[in-house]
Structures are given as C-alpha cells and as structure tokens.
PDB file of C-alpha atoms and ligand atoms in Angstrom:
ATOM      1  CA  MET C   1       0.208  -0.144   0.151  1.00 53.00           C
ATOM      2  CA  SER C   2       1.155   3.710  -0.752  1.00 79.00           C
ATOM      3  CA  GLY C   3      -0.509   5.486   1.626  1.00 90.00           C
ATOM      4  CA  ARG C   4      -1.627   7.637  -1.160  1.00 97.00           C
ATOM      5  CA  ILE C   5      -5.286   8.874  -1.169  1.00 97.00           C
ATOM      6  CA  PRO C   6      -6.619   7.918  -4.635  1.00 98.00           C
ATOM      7  CA  VAL C   7      -8.044  11.370  -6.219  1.00 98.00           C
ATOM      8  CA  ILE C   8     -10.656  11.544  -9.173  1.00 98.00           C
ATOM      9  CA  ALA C   9     -10.554  15.219 -10.757  1.00 98.00           C
ATOM     10  CA  GLY C  10     -12.924  16.277 -13.667  1.00 98.00           C
ATOM     11  CA  ASN C  11     -12.003  18.669 -15.967  1.00 98.00           C
ATOM     12  CA  TRP C  12     -14.901  20.331 -17.602  1.00 98.00           C
ATOM     13  CA  LYS C  13     -13.376  22.567 -20.152  1.00 98.00           C
ATOM     14  CA  MET C  14     -15.109  24.972 -21.608  1.00 98.00           C
ATOM     15  CA  PHE C  15     -18.934  23.416 -21.225  1.00 98.00           C
ATOM     16  CA  LYS C  16     -21.525  24.083 -18.729  1.00 98.00           C
ATOM     17  CA  THR C  17     -23.156  27.171 -18.064  1.00 98.00           C
ATOM     18  CA  ASN C  18     -23.908  28.467 -14.749  1.00 97.00           C
ATOM     19  CA  SER C  19     -27.364  26.912 -14.777  1.00 97.00           C
ATOM     20  CA  GLU C  20     -26.184  23.483 -16.050  1.00 98.00           C
ATOM     21  CA  ALA C  21     -23.308  23.320 -13.564  1.00 98.00           C
ATOM     22  CA  GLY C  22     -25.599  23.833 -10.796  1.00 97.00           C
ATOM     23  CA  ALA C  23     -28.039  21.091 -12.354  1.00 98.00           C
ATOM     24  CA  TYR C  24     -24.701  18.955 -12.347  1.00 98.00           C
ATOM     25  CA  VAL C  25     -23.802  19.550  -8.973  1.00 98.00           C
ATOM     26  CA  ALA C  26     -27.280  18.433  -7.260  1.00 98.00           C
ATOM     27  CA  GLU C  27     -27.175  15.245  -9.861  1.00 98.00           C
ATOM     28  CA  LEU C  28     -23.604  14.506  -8.588  1.00 98.00           C
ATOM     29  CA  LEU C  29     -23.446  15.047  -4.685  1.00 98.00           C
ATOM     30  CA  PRO C  30     -26.241  12.177  -3.940  1.00 98.00           C
ATOM     31  CA  LEU C  31     -24.165   9.420  -6.399  1.00 98.00           C
ATOM     32  CA  VAL C  32     -21.139  10.386  -4.780  1.00 98.00           C
ATOM     33  CA  ALA C  33     -22.551  10.523  -0.893  1.00 96.00           C
ATOM     34  CA  ASP C  34     -20.324   7.232  -0.098  1.00 95.00           C
ATOM     35  CA  ALA C  35     -17.210   7.622  -1.589  1.00 96.00           C
ATOM     36  CA  ASP C  36     -15.350   8.289   1.307  1.00 93.00           C
ATOM     37  CA  SER C  37     -12.162   6.816   0.083  1.00 95.00           C
ATOM     38  CA  VAL C  38     -11.550   8.770  -2.971  1.00 97.00           C
ATOM     39  CA  GLU C  39     -10.812  12.329  -3.287  1.00 98.00           C
ATOM     40  CA  ILE C  40     -13.225  14.126  -5.557  1.00 98.00           C
ATOM     41  CA  ILE C  41     -11.986  17.390  -7.567  1.00 98.00           C
ATOM     42  CA  ILE C  42     -14.436  18.993 -10.190  1.00 98.00           C
ATOM     43  CA  CYS C  43     -13.085  21.994 -12.285  1.00 98.00           C
ATOM     44  CA  PRO C  44     -15.855  24.011 -14.174  1.00 98.00           C
ATOM     45  CA  PRO C  45     -15.142  26.954 -15.573  1.00 98.00           C
ATOM     46  CA  PHE C  46     -14.338  30.618 -14.068  1.00 98.00           C
ATOM     47  CA  THR C  47     -18.262  31.585 -14.442  1.00 98.00           C
ATOM     48  CA  SER C  48     -19.672  28.757 -12.147  1.00 98.00           C
ATOM     49  CA  LEU C  49     -16.723  28.337  -9.494  1.00 98.00           C
ATOM     50  CA  ALA C  50     -18.753  30.391  -6.922  1.00 98.00           C
ATOM     51  CA  GLU C  51     -21.758  28.557  -7.434  1.00 97.00           C
ATOM     52  CA  VAL C  52     -20.472  25.387  -7.850  1.00 98.00           C
ATOM     53  CA  ARG C  53     -18.096  26.156  -4.485  1.00 98.00           C
ATOM     54  CA  ARG C  54     -21.728  27.147  -2.571  1.00 98.00           C
ATOM     55  CA  GLU C  55     -23.141  24.406  -3.864  1.00 98.00           C
ATOM     56  CA  THR C  56     -20.936  21.699  -3.057  1.00 98.00           C
ATOM     57  CA  GLU C  57     -20.157  23.327   0.666  1.00 96.00           C
ATOM     58  CA  GLY C  58     -20.352  20.769   3.435  1.00 95.00           C
ATOM     59  CA  SER C  59     -19.889  18.049   0.564  1.00 97.00           C
ATOM     60  CA  ARG C  60     -16.464  16.232   0.167  1.00 94.00           C
ATOM     61  CA  VAL C  61     -16.139  17.320  -3.411  1.00 98.00           C
ATOM     62  CA  ARG C  62     -13.259  20.339  -3.657  1.00 98.00           C
ATOM     63  CA  VAL C  63     -13.828  22.623  -6.651  1.00 98.00           C
ATOM     64  CA  ALA C  64     -10.560  23.621  -8.644  1.00 98.00           C
ATOM     65  CA  ALA C  65     -10.143  26.425 -11.375  1.00 98.00           C
ATOM     66  CA  GLN C  66      -8.552  25.439 -14.637  1.00 98.00           C
ATOM     67  CA  ASN C  67      -5.766  28.290 -14.751  1.00 98.00           C
ATOM     68  CA  VAL C  68      -4.867  31.118 -12.941  1.00 98.00           C
ATOM     69  CA  HIS C  69      -2.395  33.719 -13.492  1.00 98.00           C
ATOM     70  CA  PHE C  70       0.830  34.023 -11.381  1.00 98.00           C
ATOM     71  CA  GLU C  71       0.624  37.775 -10.709  1.00 98.00           C
ATOM     72  CA  PRO C  72      -1.630  38.962  -7.274  1.00 97.00           C
ATOM     73  CA  GLU C  73      -3.306  41.622  -9.542  1.00 97.00           C
ATOM     74  CA  GLY C  74      -2.779  44.056 -12.244  1.00 98.00           C
ATOM     75  CA  ALA C  75      -3.214  45.176 -15.918  1.00 98.00           C
ATOM     76  CA  PHE C  76      -3.838  41.460 -17.326  1.00 98.00           C
ATOM     77  CA  THR C  77      -7.223  41.575 -19.237  1.00 98.00           C
ATOM     78  CA  GLY C  78      -8.631  38.795 -19.248  1.00 97.00           C
ATOM     79  CA  GLU C  79      -6.801  37.030 -16.397  1.00 98.00           C
ATOM     80  CA  ILE C  80      -7.711  35.771 -12.699  1.00 98.00           C
ATOM     81  CA  SER C  81      -5.845  35.633  -9.592  1.00 98.00           C
ATOM     82  CA  LEU C  82      -5.003  33.350  -7.203  1.00 98.00           C
ATOM     83  CA  GLY C  83      -6.466  35.684  -4.655  1.00 98.00           C
ATOM     84  CA  MET C  84      -9.974  35.616  -6.182  1.00 98.00           C
ATOM     85  CA  LEU C  85      -9.954  32.334  -6.031  1.00 98.00           C
ATOM     86  CA  ARG C  86      -9.128  31.893  -2.481  1.00 98.00           C
ATOM     87  CA  GLU C  87     -11.837  34.233  -1.766  1.00 98.00           C
ATOM     88  CA  ILE C  88     -14.372  31.969  -2.923  1.00 98.00           C
ATOM     89  CA  GLY C  89     -12.863  28.887  -1.252  1.00 97.00           C
ATOM     90  CA  ILE C  90     -11.289  27.435  -4.519  1.00 98.00           C
ATOM     91  CA  SER C  91      -8.572  24.858  -3.177  1.00 97.00           C
ATOM     92  CA  ASP C  92      -6.862  23.577  -6.370  1.00 98.00           C
ATOM     93  CA  VAL C  93      -6.157  24.645  -9.905  1.00 98.00           C
ATOM     94  CA  ILE C  94      -5.155  22.876 -13.070  1.00 98.00           C
ATOM     95  CA  LEU C  95      -2.257  24.214 -14.746  1.00 98.00           C
ATOM     96  CA  GLY C  96      -0.323  23.364 -17.477  1.00 98.00           C
ATOM     97  CA  HIS C  97      -3.192  21.372 -19.772  1.00 98.00           C
ATOM     98  CA  SER C  98      -1.889  20.332 -23.297  1.00 97.00           C
ATOM     99  CA  GLU C  99      -4.521  22.253 -24.353  1.00 97.00           C
ATOM    100  CA  ARG C 100      -3.343  25.777 -22.755  1.00 97.00           C
ATOM    101  CA  ARG C 101       0.365  24.877 -23.657  1.00 97.00           C
ATOM    102  CA  GLN C 102      -0.938  24.162 -27.662  1.00 96.00           C
ATOM    103  CA  TYR C 103      -3.655  27.205 -27.770  1.00 97.00           C
ATOM    104  CA  PHE C 104      -2.582  29.608 -25.410  1.00 97.00           C
ATOM    105  CA  CYS C 105       1.185  29.208 -25.686  1.00 96.00           C
ATOM    106  CA  GLU C 106       1.597  28.490 -21.823  1.00 97.00           C
ATOM    107  CA  ASN C 107       5.514  27.547 -21.482  1.00 97.00           C
ATOM    108  CA  ASP C 108       7.537  25.821 -18.618  1.00 98.00           C
ATOM    109  CA  ALA C 109       8.480  29.009 -17.387  1.00 97.00           C
ATOM    110  CA  ASP C 110       5.305  30.632 -16.804  1.00 97.00           C
ATOM    111  CA  LEU C 111       4.134  27.426 -15.054  1.00 98.00           C
ATOM    112  CA  ALA C 112       7.017  27.310 -12.834  1.00 98.00           C
ATOM    113  CA  ARG C 113       5.823  30.910 -11.496  1.00 98.00           C
ATOM    114  CA  LYS C 114       2.185  29.286 -11.315  1.00 98.00           C
ATOM    115  CA  VAL C 115       3.290  26.588  -9.483  1.00 98.00           C
ATOM    116  CA  SER C 116       5.272  28.300  -6.883  1.00 98.00           C
ATOM    117  CA  ALA C 117       2.661  31.094  -6.531  1.00 98.00           C
ATOM    118  CA  ALA C 118      -0.450  28.769  -6.208  1.00 98.00           C
ATOM    119  CA  LEU C 119       1.524  27.155  -2.945  1.00 98.00           C
ATOM    120  CA  GLY C 120       2.354  29.985  -1.722  1.00 97.00           C
ATOM    121  CA  ALA C 121      -1.316  30.928  -1.817  1.00 97.00           C
ATOM    122  CA  GLY C 122      -1.897  27.719  -0.397  1.00 97.00           C
ATOM    123  CA  ILE C 123      -4.055  26.658  -3.399  1.00 98.00           C
ATOM    124  CA  ARG C 124      -2.990  23.468  -4.655  1.00 98.00           C
ATOM    125  CA  PRO C 125      -1.627  22.996  -8.187  1.00 98.00           C
ATOM    126  CA  ILE C 126      -2.092  20.088 -10.669  1.00 98.00           C
ATOM    127  CA  LEU C 127       0.562  20.043 -12.907  1.00 98.00           C
ATOM    128  CA  CYS C 128      -0.109  18.244 -16.225  1.00 98.00           C
ATOM    129  CA  VAL C 129       2.604  16.824 -18.576  1.00 98.00           C
ATOM    130  CA  GLY C 130       2.478  14.618 -21.496  1.00 98.00           C
ATOM    131  CA  GLU C 131       3.804  13.684 -24.749  1.00 98.00           C
ATOM    132  CA  SER C 132       2.659  14.039 -28.291  1.00 97.00           C
ATOM    133  CA  ASP C 133       2.301  11.101 -30.910  1.00 95.00           C
ATOM    134  CA  GLN C 134       5.169  11.892 -32.405  1.00 96.00           C
ATOM    135  CA  GLU C 135       7.312  12.280 -29.259  1.00 97.00           C
ATOM    136  CA  ARG C 136       6.474   8.660 -28.306  1.00 96.00           C
ATOM    137  CA  GLU C 137       6.736   6.873 -31.325  1.00 94.00           C
ATOM    138  CA  SER C 138      10.464   8.996 -31.969  1.00 97.00           C
ATOM    139  CA  GLY C 139      10.882   7.700 -28.171  1.00 97.00           C
ATOM    140  CA  ARG C 140      11.701  11.138 -27.034  1.00 98.00           C
ATOM    141  CA  THR C 141       9.105  10.728 -24.304  1.00 98.00           C
ATOM    142  CA  GLY C 142      10.947  10.560 -21.406  1.00 98.00           C
ATOM    143  CA  GLU C 143      12.968  13.558 -22.533  1.00 98.00           C
ATOM    144  CA  LYS C 144       9.778  15.550 -22.989  1.00 98.00           C
ATOM    145  CA  LEU C 145       8.790  14.857 -19.909  1.00 98.00           C
ATOM    146  CA  GLY C 146      11.862  15.356 -18.081  1.00 98.00           C
ATOM    147  CA  SER C 147      12.009  18.940 -19.281  1.00 98.00           C
ATOM    148  CA  GLN C 148       8.596  20.026 -18.444  1.00 98.00           C
ATOM    149  CA  LEU C 149       9.025  18.204 -15.105  1.00 98.00           C
ATOM    150  CA  ARG C 150      12.157  19.973 -14.379  1.00 97.00           C
ATOM    151  CA  GLY C 151      10.969  23.681 -15.838  1.00 98.00           C
ATOM    152  CA  GLY C 152       7.346  23.476 -14.337  1.00 98.00           C
ATOM    153  CA  LEU C 153       8.658  22.618 -10.708  1.00 98.00           C
ATOM    154  CA  ALA C 154      12.058  24.875 -11.096  1.00 97.00           C
ATOM    155  CA  SER C 155      10.945  26.831  -8.186  1.00 95.00           C
ATOM    156  CA  ILE C 156       9.642  24.698  -5.804  1.00 97.00           C
ATOM    157  CA  ASP C 157      11.196  22.037  -3.286  1.00 95.00           C
ATOM    158  CA  GLY C 158      10.941  18.758  -2.019  1.00 94.00           C
ATOM    159  CA  GLY C 159       8.405  19.490   0.644  1.00 94.00           C
ATOM    160  CA  GLN C 160       6.193  21.712  -1.550  1.00 97.00           C
ATOM    161  CA  LEU C 161       6.207  18.738  -4.201  1.00 97.00           C
ATOM    162  CA  ALA C 162       4.302  16.322  -1.912  1.00 91.00           C
ATOM    163  CA  GLY C 163       1.524  18.941  -1.269  1.00 93.00           C
ATOM    164  CA  MET C 164       0.895  19.100  -5.238  1.00 97.00           C
ATOM    165  CA  ILE C 165      -0.755  16.820  -7.648  1.00 98.00           C
ATOM    166  CA  VAL C 166       0.869  15.768 -10.834  1.00 98.00           C
ATOM    167  CA  ALA C 167      -1.234  14.628 -13.732  1.00 98.00           C
ATOM    168  CA  TYR C 168       0.428  12.260 -16.822  1.00 98.00           C
ATOM    169  CA  GLU C 169      -2.106  13.215 -19.909  1.00 98.00           C
ATOM    170  CA  PRO C 170      -0.596  11.824 -22.794  1.00 98.00           C
ATOM    171  CA  ILE C 171      -1.482  14.412 -25.756  1.00 96.00           C
ATOM    172  CA  TRP C 172      -2.263  11.390 -27.918  1.00 96.00           C
ATOM    173  CA  ALA C 173      -4.907  10.020 -25.673  1.00 94.00           C
ATOM    174  CA  ILE C 174      -7.120  13.496 -24.887  1.00 94.00           C
ATOM    175  CA  GLY C 175     -10.233  13.452 -26.043  1.00 88.00           C
ATOM    176  CA  THR C 176      -9.294  10.886 -28.630  1.00 89.00           C
ATOM    177  CA  GLY C 177     -11.140   7.600 -27.564  1.00 85.00           C
ATOM    178  CA  LYS C 178      -7.308   6.257 -27.468  1.00 86.00           C
ATOM    179  CA  THR C 179      -6.852   5.625 -23.557  1.00 86.00           C
ATOM    180  CA  ALA C 180      -2.776   4.675 -22.641  1.00 91.00           C
ATOM    181  CA  THR C 181      -3.097   0.991 -22.185  1.00 96.00           C
ATOM    182  CA  PRO C 182      -2.808   0.661 -17.919  1.00 97.00           C
ATOM    183  CA  GLN C 183       0.886  -0.871 -18.882  1.00 97.00           C
ATOM    184  CA  ILE C 184       1.759   2.288 -21.063  1.00 97.00           C
ATOM    185  CA  ALA C 185       0.457   4.491 -17.862  1.00 98.00           C
ATOM    186  CA  GLN C 186       1.682   2.552 -15.272  1.00 98.00           C
ATOM    187  CA  GLU C 187       5.476   2.250 -17.073  1.00 98.00           C
ATOM    188  CA  THR C 188       5.368   6.168 -17.924  1.00 98.00           C
ATOM    189  CA  ILE C 189       4.332   7.111 -14.605  1.00 98.00           C
ATOM    190  CA  SER C 190       6.702   5.134 -12.645  1.00 98.00           C
ATOM    191  CA  PHE C 191       8.920   7.027 -15.149  1.00 98.00           C
ATOM    192  CA  ILE C 192       7.696  10.525 -13.808  1.00 98.00           C
ATOM    193  CA  ARG C 193       7.976   8.920 -10.235  1.00 98.00           C
ATOM    194  CA  GLY C 194      11.700   8.049 -10.650  1.00 98.00           C
ATOM    195  CA  THR C 195      12.505  11.663 -12.567  1.00 98.00           C
ATOM    196  CA  LEU C 196      10.850  13.251  -9.215  1.00 98.00           C
ATOM    197  CA  ALA C 197      12.661  11.385  -7.017  1.00 97.00           C
ATOM    198  CA  GLN C 198      15.851  12.112  -8.766  1.00 97.00           C
ATOM    199  CA  GLN C 199      14.868  15.751  -8.663  1.00 96.00           C
ATOM    200  CA  PHE C 200      13.414  15.786  -4.935  1.00 97.00           C
ATOM    201  CA  GLY C 201      14.226  12.962  -3.373  1.00 97.00           C
ATOM    202  CA  ALA C 202      12.414   9.339  -2.682  1.00 96.00           C
ATOM    203  CA  GLU C 203      10.368  10.465  -0.050  1.00 96.00           C
ATOM    204  CA  ALA C 204       8.648  13.440  -1.586  1.00 96.00           C
ATOM    205  CA  ALA C 205       8.337  11.249  -4.968  1.00 97.00           C
ATOM    206  CA  ALA C 206       6.642   8.545  -3.049  1.00 97.00           C
ATOM    207  CA  SER C 207       4.333  10.722  -1.356  1.00 96.00           C
ATOM    208  CA  VAL C 208       3.057  12.958  -4.498  1.00 98.00           C
ATOM    209  CA  ARG C 209       0.018  11.520  -6.160  1.00 98.00           C
ATOM    210  CA  ILE C 210      -0.083  11.315  -9.793  1.00 98.00           C
ATOM    211  CA  LEU C 211      -3.140  10.835 -12.090  1.00 98.00           C
ATOM    212  CA  TYR C 212      -3.484   9.346 -15.626  1.00 98.00           C
ATOM    213  CA  GLY C 213      -5.694  11.543 -17.905  1.00 97.00           C
ATOM    214  CA  GLY C 214      -6.518  10.345 -21.317  1.00 96.00           C
ATOM    215  CA  SER C 215     -10.039   9.254 -22.611  1.00 94.00           C
ATOM    216  CA  VAL C 216     -10.809   8.062 -18.778  1.00 97.00           C
ATOM    217  CA  LYS C 217     -14.470   6.277 -19.119  1.00 97.00           C
ATOM    218  CA  PRO C 218     -16.165   4.215 -16.257  1.00 97.00           C
ATOM    219  CA  GLY C 219     -15.110   0.870 -18.454  1.00 97.00           C
ATOM    220  CA  ASN C 220     -11.653   1.374 -18.291  1.00 96.00           C
ATOM    221  CA  ILE C 221     -10.854   3.185 -15.035  1.00 98.00           C
ATOM    222  CA  SER C 222     -10.924  -0.055 -12.681  1.00 97.00           C
ATOM    223  CA  GLU C 223      -8.088  -1.559 -14.795  1.00 97.00           C
ATOM    224  CA  LEU C 224      -6.187   1.460 -14.597  1.00 97.00           C
ATOM    225  CA  MET C 225      -6.402   1.830 -10.688  1.00 97.00           C
ATOM    226  CA  THR C 226      -5.207  -1.397 -10.287  1.00 97.00           C
ATOM    227  CA  GLU C 227      -1.265  -0.153 -11.257  1.00 98.00           C
ATOM    228  CA  PRO C 228       0.980   0.792  -8.075  1.00 97.00           C
ATOM    229  CA  ASP C 229       1.514   4.102  -9.372  1.00 98.00           C
ATOM    230  CA  ILE C 230      -1.549   5.374 -10.459  1.00 98.00           C
ATOM    231  CA  ASP C 231      -2.958   7.408  -7.698  1.00 98.00           C
ATOM    232  CA  GLY C 232      -5.957   8.194  -9.892  1.00 98.00           C
ATOM    233  CA  ALA C 233      -7.368  10.156 -13.008  1.00 98.00           C
ATOM    234  CA  LEU C 234      -8.141  13.576 -14.502  1.00 98.00           C
ATOM    235  CA  VAL C 235     -11.084  12.891 -16.626  1.00 98.00           C
ATOM    236  CA  GLY C 236     -12.082  15.319 -19.627  1.00 97.00           C
ATOM    237  CA  GLY C 237     -15.488  14.147 -21.864  1.00 97.00           C
ATOM    238  CA  ALA C 238     -16.705  11.350 -19.557  1.00 97.00           C
ATOM    239  CA  CYS C 239     -17.234  13.608 -16.719  1.00 98.00           C
ATOM    240  CA  LEU C 240     -19.460  15.748 -18.445  1.00 98.00           C
ATOM    241  CA  SER C 241     -22.092  13.410 -17.483  1.00 98.00           C
ATOM    242  CA  ALA C 242     -23.004  13.317 -13.407  1.00 98.00           C
ATOM    243  CA  THR C 243     -23.317   9.460 -13.763  1.00 98.00           C
ATOM    244  CA  ASP C 244     -20.461   8.844 -15.397  1.00 98.00           C
ATOM    245  CA  PHE C 245     -18.317  10.600 -13.176  1.00 98.00           C
ATOM    246  CA  ALA C 246     -19.952   8.840 -10.553  1.00 98.00           C
ATOM    247  CA  GLN C 247     -18.815   5.450 -11.749  1.00 98.00           C
ATOM    248  CA  ILE C 248     -15.238   6.552 -12.334  1.00 98.00           C
ATOM    249  CA  VAL C 249     -15.262   7.880  -8.867  1.00 98.00           C
ATOM    250  CA  LYS C 250     -16.419   4.169  -7.834  1.00 97.00           C
ATOM    251  CA  PHE C 251     -14.021   3.155 -10.480  1.00 94.00           C
ATOM    252  CA  GLY C 252     -16.148   1.772 -12.693  1.00 82.00           C
TER     253      GLY C 252
HETATM  254  C1  LIG X 301      -8.521  15.982 -20.148  1.00 59.75           C
HETATM  255  O1  LIG X 301      -8.870  17.031 -20.758  1.00 59.75           O
HETATM  256  O2  LIG X 301      -7.863  16.482 -19.161  1.00 59.75           O
HETATM  257  C2  LIG X 301      -8.630  14.823 -20.445  1.00 59.75           C
HETATM  258  C3  LIG X 301      -8.145  13.537 -20.032  1.00 59.75           C
HETATM  259  O3  LIG X 301      -9.628  14.558 -21.336  1.00 59.75           O
HETATM  260  P1  LIG X 301     -10.605  13.407 -21.997  1.00 59.75           P
HETATM  261  O4  LIG X 301     -10.540  12.633 -20.830  1.00 59.75           O
HETATM  262  O5  LIG X 301     -11.784  13.544 -22.973  1.00 59.75           O
HETATM  263  O6  LIG X 301      -9.261  12.345 -22.789  1.00 59.75           O
END
C-alpha cells in the first residue's frame, strides 16, 4: 500500500453554463456521497466556480479552477488571480493542461511561476505533463516529460512537491478515445516518479499523487487503478455526465 489517497478530478473544460453547472452538482452529490475513500475534484469554468463552490459546501467535493495567473493583481486583461480564487473557496488549480500549452502558448517558465505562486497562496496545483504522438513514436517521451517536470517545478522544493498533484496526460490520448494501456500508463508514471525522486528525493516522490488522464471512462478506470503508481485520474469528456463521473469516482 502506497498510503496515497486516490484522486478523481473532472475537467469540464469550456462546457456548461452556470445553470447547467448547478443541475450537474445537484445530480452528482447524492451519487458520490458514500465514496469516502477517494478525493473528488470538479473543475468548472470560471463563470461557475463561485456557484459550484456554494453548492458543494459541506460535501467532500473539492472545486478547482482550470488556470490562474501568477501575479497577485494587475493590468492583465482576461486573467484571474489566486486571491480571487481563494476568496471564493477554491482549493485547487489545473496548471499546464496540454490545451493551454498548445492553444494559449503556456510554457514551462510561466508554469514554474504559477506553481510556486499557487503553493504560496495555499491553492494546490495539479500540474499536467504529457508527450505527443510523434514524441512517443520517436522515443522522446522521457526527454519531453523530464523537461516539463524540471521546467514546471523549477521553483519548488521536495516538501512543496508532496503537497501538489501531477497529472500524466499523453496528448495522443486526450479526447481521442485512445486510452493508454494500463501498462503504458503505469510504466510512464513510474518513470515520472523516478524523475521526481532524482529532482526532489525519494520521500517526496513517494508521497506525491500522480494521476493518469486521457480518455478515462467508467469502463477503463478499474484496470488503470490496479496499477501501483497510478493514484487516480484526470477526466475530461466522460466527467460531463454526472452519472459517468460518479461511476469513475467509484472505479467503474
Ligand atoms: C483532459 O482534458 O484532461 C482529458 C483527459 O480529456 P479526455 O478525458 O476527454 O481525454
């Protein structure tokens, strides 16, 4: 037993209006009320964060943002600060999702600042890393993950690492229906844990939760969760249905 509590997080991406978010939470809460050995996180768009946080008050469901700026405030049109998230009770933030890296030019240097600012503000980062199809096929997965981890975690120490979450999300598996096999996910997450051990020491690496993300569904979660280094999942498409997400929370 690793002693690491499993985490299932649902990334809504740019889906659901505020009223749809309310209906979703009302449906989800009774379905996951007895799932007390799993940490549950939902990640709505900014417009529904406050509402979802209010509606989940008193439940075990944590609420995360999908991005944040590293500066405390300023002339950054369209951005949201950690203080704004904190004031409405947001506990976690996804950082470095491949869609943000690809479409919004987020780089490892920005992410290092975001990770360290989030930890400083008491908001737990969920740092996403992952390789493309071409990188895997040309044998450069380790190189890519190593540089994302070194870059994104450049400003923290081992004690801080243990307090965050890492998500391994191969780009070729996101939204494609092509899930990594449990063996590939395990092997790659074990490589990530080994890289973190070199960077931060064995103890910190053994305590950090590392999730798998990429076409996770009710039908494939249980086999992924049998792997020793996989501590949970970051779920995109399948989390948009409260019943499917609840099934994933219960490992299918
Ligand atoms: C994601 O966007 O983080 C994700 C894993 O998406 P999907 O589950 O749809 O592949």
